[in-house]
Tab-separated table of C-alpha atoms in Angstrom:
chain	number	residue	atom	x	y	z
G	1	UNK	CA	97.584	-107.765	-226.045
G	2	UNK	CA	99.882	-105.178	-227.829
G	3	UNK	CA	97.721	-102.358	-226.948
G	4	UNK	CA	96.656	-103.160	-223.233
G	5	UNK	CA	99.860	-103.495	-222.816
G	6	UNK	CA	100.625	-100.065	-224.147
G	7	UNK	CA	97.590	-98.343	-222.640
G	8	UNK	CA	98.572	-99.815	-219.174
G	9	UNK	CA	102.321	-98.409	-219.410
G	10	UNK	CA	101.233	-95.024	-220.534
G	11	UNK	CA	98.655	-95.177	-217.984
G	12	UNK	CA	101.356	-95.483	-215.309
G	13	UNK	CA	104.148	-93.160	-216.806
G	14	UNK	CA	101.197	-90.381	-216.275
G	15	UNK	CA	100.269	-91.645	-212.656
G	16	UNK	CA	104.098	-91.809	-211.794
G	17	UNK	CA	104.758	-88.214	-213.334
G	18	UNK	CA	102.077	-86.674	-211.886
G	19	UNK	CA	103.234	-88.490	-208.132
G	20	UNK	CA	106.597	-87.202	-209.032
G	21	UNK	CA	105.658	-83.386	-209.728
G	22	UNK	CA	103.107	-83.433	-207.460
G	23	UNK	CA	105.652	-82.567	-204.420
G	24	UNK	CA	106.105	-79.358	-206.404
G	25	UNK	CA	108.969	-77.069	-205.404
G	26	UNK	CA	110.012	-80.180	-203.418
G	27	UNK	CA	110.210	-81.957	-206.101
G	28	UNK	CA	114.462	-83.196	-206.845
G	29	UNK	CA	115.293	-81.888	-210.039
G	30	UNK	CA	116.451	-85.377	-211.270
G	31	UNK	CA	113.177	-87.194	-210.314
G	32	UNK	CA	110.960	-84.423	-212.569
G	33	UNK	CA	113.297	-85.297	-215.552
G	34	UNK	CA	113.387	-89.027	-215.272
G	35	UNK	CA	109.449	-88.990	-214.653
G	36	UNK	CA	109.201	-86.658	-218.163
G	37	UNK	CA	111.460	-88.742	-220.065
G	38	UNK	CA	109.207	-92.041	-219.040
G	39	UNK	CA	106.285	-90.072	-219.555
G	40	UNK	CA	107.616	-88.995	-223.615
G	41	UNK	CA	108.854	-92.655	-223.956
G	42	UNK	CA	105.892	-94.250	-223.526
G	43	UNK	CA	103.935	-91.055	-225.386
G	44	UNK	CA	106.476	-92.127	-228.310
G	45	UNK	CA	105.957	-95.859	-228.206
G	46	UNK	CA	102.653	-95.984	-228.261
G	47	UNK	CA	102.420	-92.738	-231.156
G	48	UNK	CA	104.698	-92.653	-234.100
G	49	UNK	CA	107.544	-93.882	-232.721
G	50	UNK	CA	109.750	-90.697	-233.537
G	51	UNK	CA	112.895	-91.676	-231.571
G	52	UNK	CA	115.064	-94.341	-232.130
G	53	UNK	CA	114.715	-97.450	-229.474
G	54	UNK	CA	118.731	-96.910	-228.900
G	55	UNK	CA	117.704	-93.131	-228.338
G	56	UNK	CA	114.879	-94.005	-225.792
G	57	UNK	CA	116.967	-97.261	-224.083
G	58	UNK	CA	120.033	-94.508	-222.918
G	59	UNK	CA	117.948	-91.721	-222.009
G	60	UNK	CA	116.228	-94.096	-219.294
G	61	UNK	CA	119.387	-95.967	-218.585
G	62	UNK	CA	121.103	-92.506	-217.465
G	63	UNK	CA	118.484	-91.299	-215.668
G	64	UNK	CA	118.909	-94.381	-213.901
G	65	UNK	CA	121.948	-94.712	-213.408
G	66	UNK	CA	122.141	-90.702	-212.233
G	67	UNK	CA	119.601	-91.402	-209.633
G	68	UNK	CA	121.449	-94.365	-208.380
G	69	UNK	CA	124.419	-92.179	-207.788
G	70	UNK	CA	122.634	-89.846	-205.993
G	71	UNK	CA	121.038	-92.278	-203.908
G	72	UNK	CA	124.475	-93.767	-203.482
G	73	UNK	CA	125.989	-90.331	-202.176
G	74	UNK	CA	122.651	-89.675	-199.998
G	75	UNK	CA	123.587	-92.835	-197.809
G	76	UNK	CA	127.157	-91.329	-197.856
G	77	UNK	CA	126.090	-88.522	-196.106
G	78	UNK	CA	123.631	-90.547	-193.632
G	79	UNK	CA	125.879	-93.725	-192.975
G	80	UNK	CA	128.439	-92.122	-190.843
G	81	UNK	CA	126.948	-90.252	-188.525
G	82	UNK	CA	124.898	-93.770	-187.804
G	83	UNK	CA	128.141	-95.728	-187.599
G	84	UNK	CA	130.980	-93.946	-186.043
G	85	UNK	CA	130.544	-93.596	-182.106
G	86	UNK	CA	132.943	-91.101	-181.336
G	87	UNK	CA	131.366	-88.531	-183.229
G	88	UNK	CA	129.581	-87.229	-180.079
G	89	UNK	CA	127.576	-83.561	-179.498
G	90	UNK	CA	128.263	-81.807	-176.198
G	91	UNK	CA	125.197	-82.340	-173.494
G	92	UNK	CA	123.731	-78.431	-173.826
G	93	UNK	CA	122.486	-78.816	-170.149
G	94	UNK	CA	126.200	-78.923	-168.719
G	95	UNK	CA	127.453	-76.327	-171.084
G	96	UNK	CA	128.785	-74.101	-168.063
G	97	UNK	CA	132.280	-72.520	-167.545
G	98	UNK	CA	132.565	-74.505	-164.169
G	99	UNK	CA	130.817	-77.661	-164.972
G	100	UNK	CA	132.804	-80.196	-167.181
G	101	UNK	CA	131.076	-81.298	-170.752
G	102	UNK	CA	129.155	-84.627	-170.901
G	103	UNK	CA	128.950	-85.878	-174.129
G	104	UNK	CA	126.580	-88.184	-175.897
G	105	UNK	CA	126.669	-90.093	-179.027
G	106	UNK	CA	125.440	-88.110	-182.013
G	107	UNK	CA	121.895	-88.751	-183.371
G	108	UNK	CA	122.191	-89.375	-187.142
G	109	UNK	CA	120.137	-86.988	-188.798
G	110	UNK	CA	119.498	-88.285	-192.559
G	111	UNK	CA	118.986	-86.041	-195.276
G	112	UNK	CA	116.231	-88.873	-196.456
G	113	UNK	CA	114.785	-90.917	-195.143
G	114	UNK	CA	115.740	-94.784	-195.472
G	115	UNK	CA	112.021	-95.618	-196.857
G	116	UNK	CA	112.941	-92.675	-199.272
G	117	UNK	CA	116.340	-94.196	-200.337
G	118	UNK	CA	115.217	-97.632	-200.896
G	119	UNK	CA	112.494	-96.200	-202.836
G	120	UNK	CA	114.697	-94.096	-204.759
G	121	UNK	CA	117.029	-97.064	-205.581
G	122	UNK	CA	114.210	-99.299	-206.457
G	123	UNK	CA	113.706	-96.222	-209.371
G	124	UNK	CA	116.787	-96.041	-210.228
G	125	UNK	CA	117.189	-100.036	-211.353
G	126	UNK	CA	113.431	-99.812	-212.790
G	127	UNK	CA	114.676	-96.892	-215.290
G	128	UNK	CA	117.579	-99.096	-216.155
G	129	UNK	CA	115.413	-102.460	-216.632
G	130	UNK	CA	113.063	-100.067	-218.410
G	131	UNK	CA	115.280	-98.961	-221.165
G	132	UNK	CA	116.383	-102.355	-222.161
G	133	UNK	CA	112.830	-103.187	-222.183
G	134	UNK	CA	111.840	-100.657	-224.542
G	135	UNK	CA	115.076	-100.953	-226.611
G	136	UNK	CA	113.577	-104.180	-227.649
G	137	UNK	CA	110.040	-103.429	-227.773
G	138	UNK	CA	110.681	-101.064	-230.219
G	139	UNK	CA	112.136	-103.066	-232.072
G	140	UNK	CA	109.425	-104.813	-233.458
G	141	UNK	CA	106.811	-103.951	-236.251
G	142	UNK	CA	103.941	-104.421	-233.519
G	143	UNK	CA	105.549	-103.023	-230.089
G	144	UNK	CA	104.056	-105.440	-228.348
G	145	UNK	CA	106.862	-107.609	-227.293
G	146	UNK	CA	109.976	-106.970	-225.329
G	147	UNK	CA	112.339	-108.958	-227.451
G	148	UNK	CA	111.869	-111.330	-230.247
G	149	UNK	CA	110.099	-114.580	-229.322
G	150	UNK	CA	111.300	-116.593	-232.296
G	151	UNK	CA	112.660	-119.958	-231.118
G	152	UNK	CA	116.196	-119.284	-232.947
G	153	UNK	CA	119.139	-116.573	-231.483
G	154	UNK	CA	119.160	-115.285	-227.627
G	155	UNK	CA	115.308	-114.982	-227.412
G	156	UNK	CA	115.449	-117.322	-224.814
G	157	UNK	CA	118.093	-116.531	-222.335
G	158	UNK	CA	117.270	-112.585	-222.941
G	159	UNK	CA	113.992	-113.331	-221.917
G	160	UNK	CA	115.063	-115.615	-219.345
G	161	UNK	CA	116.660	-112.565	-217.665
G	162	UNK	CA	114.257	-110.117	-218.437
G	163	UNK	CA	111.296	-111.751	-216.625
G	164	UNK	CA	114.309	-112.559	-213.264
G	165	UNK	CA	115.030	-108.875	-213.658
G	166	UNK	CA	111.083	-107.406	-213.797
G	167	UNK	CA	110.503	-110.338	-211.119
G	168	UNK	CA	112.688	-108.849	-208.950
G	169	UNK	CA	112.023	-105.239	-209.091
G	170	UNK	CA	108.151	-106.100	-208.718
G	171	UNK	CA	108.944	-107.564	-205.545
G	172	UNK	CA	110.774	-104.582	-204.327
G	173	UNK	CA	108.722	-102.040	-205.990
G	174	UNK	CA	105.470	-104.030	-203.600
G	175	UNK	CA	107.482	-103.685	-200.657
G	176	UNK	CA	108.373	-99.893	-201.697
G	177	UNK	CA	105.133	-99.077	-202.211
G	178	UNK	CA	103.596	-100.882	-198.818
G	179	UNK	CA	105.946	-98.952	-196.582
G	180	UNK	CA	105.370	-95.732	-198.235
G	181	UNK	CA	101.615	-96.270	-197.609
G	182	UNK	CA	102.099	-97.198	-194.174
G	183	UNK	CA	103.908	-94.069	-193.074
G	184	UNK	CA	100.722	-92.136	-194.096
G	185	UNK	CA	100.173	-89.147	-196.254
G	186	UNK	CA	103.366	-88.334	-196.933
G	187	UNK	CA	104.512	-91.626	-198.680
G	188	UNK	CA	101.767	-91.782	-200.839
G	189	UNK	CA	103.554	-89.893	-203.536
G	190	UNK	CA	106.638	-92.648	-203.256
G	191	UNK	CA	104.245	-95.310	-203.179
G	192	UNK	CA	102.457	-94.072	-205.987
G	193	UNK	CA	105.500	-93.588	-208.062
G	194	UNK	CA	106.780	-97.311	-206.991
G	195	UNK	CA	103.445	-99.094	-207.389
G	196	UNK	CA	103.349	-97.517	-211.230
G	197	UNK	CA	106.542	-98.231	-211.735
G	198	UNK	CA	106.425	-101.728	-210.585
G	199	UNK	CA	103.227	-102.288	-213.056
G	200	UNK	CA	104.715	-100.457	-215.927
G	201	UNK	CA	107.673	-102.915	-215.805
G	202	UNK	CA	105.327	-106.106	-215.575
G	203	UNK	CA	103.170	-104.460	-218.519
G	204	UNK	CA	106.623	-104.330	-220.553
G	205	UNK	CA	107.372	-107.813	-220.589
G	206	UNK	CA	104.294	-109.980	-219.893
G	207	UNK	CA	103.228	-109.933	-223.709
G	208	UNK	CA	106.701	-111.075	-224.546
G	209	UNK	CA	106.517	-114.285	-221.869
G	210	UNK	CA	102.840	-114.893	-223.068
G	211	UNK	CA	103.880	-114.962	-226.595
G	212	UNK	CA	107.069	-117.191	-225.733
G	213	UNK	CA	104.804	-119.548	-223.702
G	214	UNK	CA	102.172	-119.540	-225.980
């Protein structure tokens, strides 16, 4: 179970990089390194294992938490112009020396769209999740489990949380992905990225619930 597991999150850190750089020179400089460093931490996890799990755990956990700031100052720049009425635009017909200006509420103009942002956040909490994942899968002789499954310590309520956290972000990453696909060719890169992602994540931790089950 150990190695599906492995094969299927390596096979989805190289679909999710090559979604990411596929927008090339579009591409946001902070999605092409967070899709590398998933890409090498998988590489490493299921190779020699040449980092540390601690190493691995905060790379992903800053690229995380880096996109979610970004996403966070995206809406910044989108949420006001959607929310504050009396920032209006003068009506260009009546722009005449005689004729007195009209004006019109101003249409928000997002620098991303809000498909985009959820999508981004959605990455930004599975980079997170992912790094505690792998902090503990690496942690074990065999790799294959996300934390230790042995009855005695915090297995449980670790685990507990885990499969609430991946639970959640599955659910998310579906709807991600299905709205991507429906606005046509141009979210199948974010759908691609958030259906691998949401996989990659349910990879990491079924072997650990199957072995705590079991």
């Amino acid at each position: 179970m150990g190695e599906l597991a492995h094969a299927a999150m390596l096979t989805c850190a190289v679909i999710g990089a090559a979604a990411t750089l596929a927008a090339g020179r579009r591409v946001r400089p902070l999605d092409a390194l967070a899709a590398l460093v998933m890409l090498a931490a998988m590489l490493d996890t299921a190779g020699d294992r040449l980092v540390p799990a601690i190493g691995w755990a905060c790379a992903l956990g800053i690229a995380g938490v880096a996109i979610g700031i970004r996403t966070r100052a995206d809406r910044a720049r989108i949420e006001p112009s959607r929310a504050d009425p009396s920032r209006v635009v003068p009506n260009r017909a009546d722009l005449s020396p005689a004729a007195p200006i009209h004006a019109e509420p101003a249409r928000a103009v997002p620098t991303r769209a809000a498909g985009a942002a959820h999508a981004d956040l959605h990455h930004a909490l599975a980079l997170v999740v992912s790094g505690w994942l792998v902090a503990g899968a690496l942690g074990h002789a065999d790799g294959a489990a996300a934390i230790p499954t042995e009855p005695h310590g915090h297995a449980g309520p670790v685990l507990a949380l885990q499969v609430l956290a991946v639970a959640l972000l599955v659910a998310s990453g579906a709807v991600v992905a299905l709205r991507a696909w429906r606005t046509g060719r141009r979210g199948i890169r974010h759908g691609a990225m958030a259906a691998s992602m949401t996989v990659m994540l349910a990879a990491m931790v079924v072997p650990s619930l199957l072995a705590a089950v079991g």
